[in-house]
Amino acid sequence: MFYSGFDALFSILFPLVFLFVLGMILFTVVGNLRTWSKNNASPRLTVPATVVAKRTNVSRHHTDNTMSHTFTTYYATFQVESGDRMELRLSGTEYGQLAEGDTGKLSFQGTRYLGFERN
């Protein structure tokens, strides 16, 4: 008797959880494609800017009891002449070459970082 109730519950919950996970994956993929497309449609701009902040985001992924992987994402916040600020994701090499207070020409396309040339 107990198993028949469990089977009925499982036959309802499993498809719902599966559809929810599939929906989340599709939502993420569509969002990333939308951002990529919007960046490609944006003009490439080069403007005077100052590096006002830098930050990193470290995430750890454990595969089993003995292995783990660490991923670091690098960000820099730039302030343009109008006073507006934008945080852009960049590579570790670019991150290491920037210092807070640096001034120069920021090149970007939408939310895509293209480079920074110091004065």
Short mmCIF file of C-alpha atoms in Angstrom, two decimals:
data_model
loop_
_atom_site.label_atom_id
_atom_site.label_comp_id
_atom_site.label_asym_id
_atom_site.label_seq_id
_atom_site.Cartn_x
_atom_site.Cartn_y
_atom_site.Cartn_z
CA MET A 1 0.00 0.00 0.00
CA PHE A 2 2.83 2.42 0.88
CA TYR A 3 4.62 1.78 -2.39
CA SER A 4 1.58 2.51 -4.53
CA GLY A 5 1.32 5.99 -2.96
CA PHE A 6 5.04 6.56 -3.45
CA ASP A 7 4.81 5.47 -7.10
CA ALA A 8 1.93 7.87 -7.72
CA LEU A 9 3.81 10.74 -6.06
CA PHE A 10 6.99 9.94 -7.98
CA SER A 11 5.14 9.73 -11.29
CA ILE A 12 3.81 13.27 -10.70
CA LEU A 13 6.87 14.93 -9.15
CA PHE A 14 9.57 13.55 -11.44
CA PRO A 15 8.17 15.07 -14.66
CA LEU A 16 7.53 18.40 -12.87
CA VAL A 17 11.10 18.60 -11.54
CA PHE A 18 12.47 17.53 -14.93
CA LEU A 19 10.47 20.23 -16.73
CA PHE A 20 11.53 22.84 -14.17
CA VAL A 21 15.23 22.03 -14.62
CA LEU A 22 14.87 21.96 -18.40
CA GLY A 23 13.07 25.32 -18.28
CA MET A 24 15.85 26.86 -16.18
CA ILE A 25 18.49 25.63 -18.63
CA LEU A 26 16.55 27.02 -21.60
CA PHE A 27 16.00 30.33 -19.78
CA THR A 28 19.75 30.66 -19.16
CA VAL A 29 20.68 29.78 -22.75
CA VAL A 30 18.14 32.23 -24.20
CA GLY A 31 19.35 35.00 -21.85
CA ASN A 32 22.97 34.43 -22.85
CA LEU A 33 22.08 34.43 -26.55
CA ARG A 34 20.09 37.65 -26.09
CA THR A 35 23.07 39.35 -24.37
CA TRP A 36 25.47 38.11 -27.07
CA SER A 37 23.18 39.39 -29.83
CA LYS A 38 22.67 42.75 -28.11
CA ASN A 39 26.43 43.20 -27.68
CA ASN A 40 27.03 42.37 -31.35
CA ALA A 41 24.41 44.96 -32.40
CA SER A 42 25.94 47.66 -30.15
CA PRO A 43 28.53 50.07 -31.55
CA ARG A 44 32.16 49.73 -30.55
CA LEU A 45 32.97 52.75 -28.42
CA THR A 46 36.23 54.17 -27.10
CA VAL A 47 35.80 56.77 -24.36
CA PRO A 48 38.00 58.43 -21.71
CA ALA A 49 37.57 56.55 -18.42
CA THR A 50 39.06 55.94 -14.99
CA VAL A 51 39.37 52.59 -13.21
CA VAL A 52 37.48 53.13 -9.94
CA ALA A 53 37.26 49.58 -8.58
CA LYS A 54 38.32 46.00 -9.19
CA ARG A 55 36.83 42.79 -7.83
CA THR A 56 36.95 39.05 -8.25
CA ASN A 57 34.37 36.32 -7.85
CA VAL A 58 35.79 32.95 -6.82
CA SER A 59 33.61 29.85 -7.15
CA ARG A 60 34.53 26.33 -6.08
CA HIS A 61 33.10 23.16 -7.56
CA HIS A 62 33.62 19.82 -5.83
CA THR A 63 33.51 16.75 -8.05
CA ASP A 64 34.03 14.18 -5.28
CA ASN A 65 35.72 13.90 -1.88
CA THR A 66 39.22 14.40 -3.29
CA MET A 67 38.87 16.81 -6.22
CA SER A 68 37.72 20.38 -6.43
CA HIS A 69 38.00 23.04 -9.09
CA THR A 70 38.24 26.77 -8.48
CA PHE A 71 37.17 29.36 -11.04
CA THR A 72 37.87 33.07 -10.75
CA THR A 73 35.94 35.74 -12.65
CA TYR A 74 37.50 39.19 -12.88
CA TYR A 75 35.64 42.53 -13.02
CA ALA A 76 36.67 46.18 -13.22
CA THR A 77 34.46 49.23 -12.72
CA PHE A 78 35.13 52.18 -14.99
CA GLN A 79 33.85 55.74 -14.62
CA VAL A 80 33.43 57.76 -17.82
CA GLU A 81 33.48 61.56 -18.17
CA SER A 82 29.71 61.89 -17.68
CA GLY A 83 30.05 60.28 -14.23
CA ASP A 84 28.37 57.04 -15.28
CA ARG A 85 29.96 53.82 -14.08
CA MET A 86 30.04 50.42 -15.73
CA GLU A 87 31.35 47.12 -14.47
CA LEU A 88 32.84 44.92 -17.16
CA ARG A 89 34.10 41.35 -17.04
CA LEU A 90 37.68 40.90 -18.22
CA SER A 91 40.46 38.33 -18.37
CA GLY A 92 42.88 37.69 -15.54
CA THR A 93 45.74 39.15 -17.57
CA GLU A 94 43.87 42.41 -18.22
CA TYR A 95 42.77 42.51 -14.57
CA GLY A 96 46.36 42.18 -13.39
CA GLN A 97 47.50 45.05 -15.61
CA LEU A 98 44.91 47.50 -14.24
CA ALA A 99 45.21 49.50 -11.05
CA GLU A 100 42.53 51.55 -9.35
CA GLY A 101 42.99 55.18 -10.36
CA ASP A 102 44.35 54.41 -13.85
CA THR A 103 43.05 56.80 -16.51
CA GLY A 104 42.93 56.18 -20.23
CA LYS A 105 40.71 55.11 -23.10
CA LEU A 106 38.18 52.34 -22.49
CA SER A 107 36.99 50.34 -25.50
CA PHE A 108 33.79 48.34 -25.15
CA GLN A 109 30.84 47.01 -27.12
CA GLY A 110 27.63 46.83 -25.10
CA THR A 111 28.66 44.92 -21.98
CA ARG A 112 31.70 43.36 -23.69
CA TYR A 113 35.13 44.65 -22.61
CA LEU A 114 37.46 45.21 -25.56
CA GLY A 115 40.47 46.90 -23.94
CA PHE A 116 41.91 49.77 -21.92
CA GLU A 117 44.78 51.97 -23.06
CA ARG A 118 46.42 54.01 -20.31
CA ASN A 119 47.28 57.67 -20.81
#
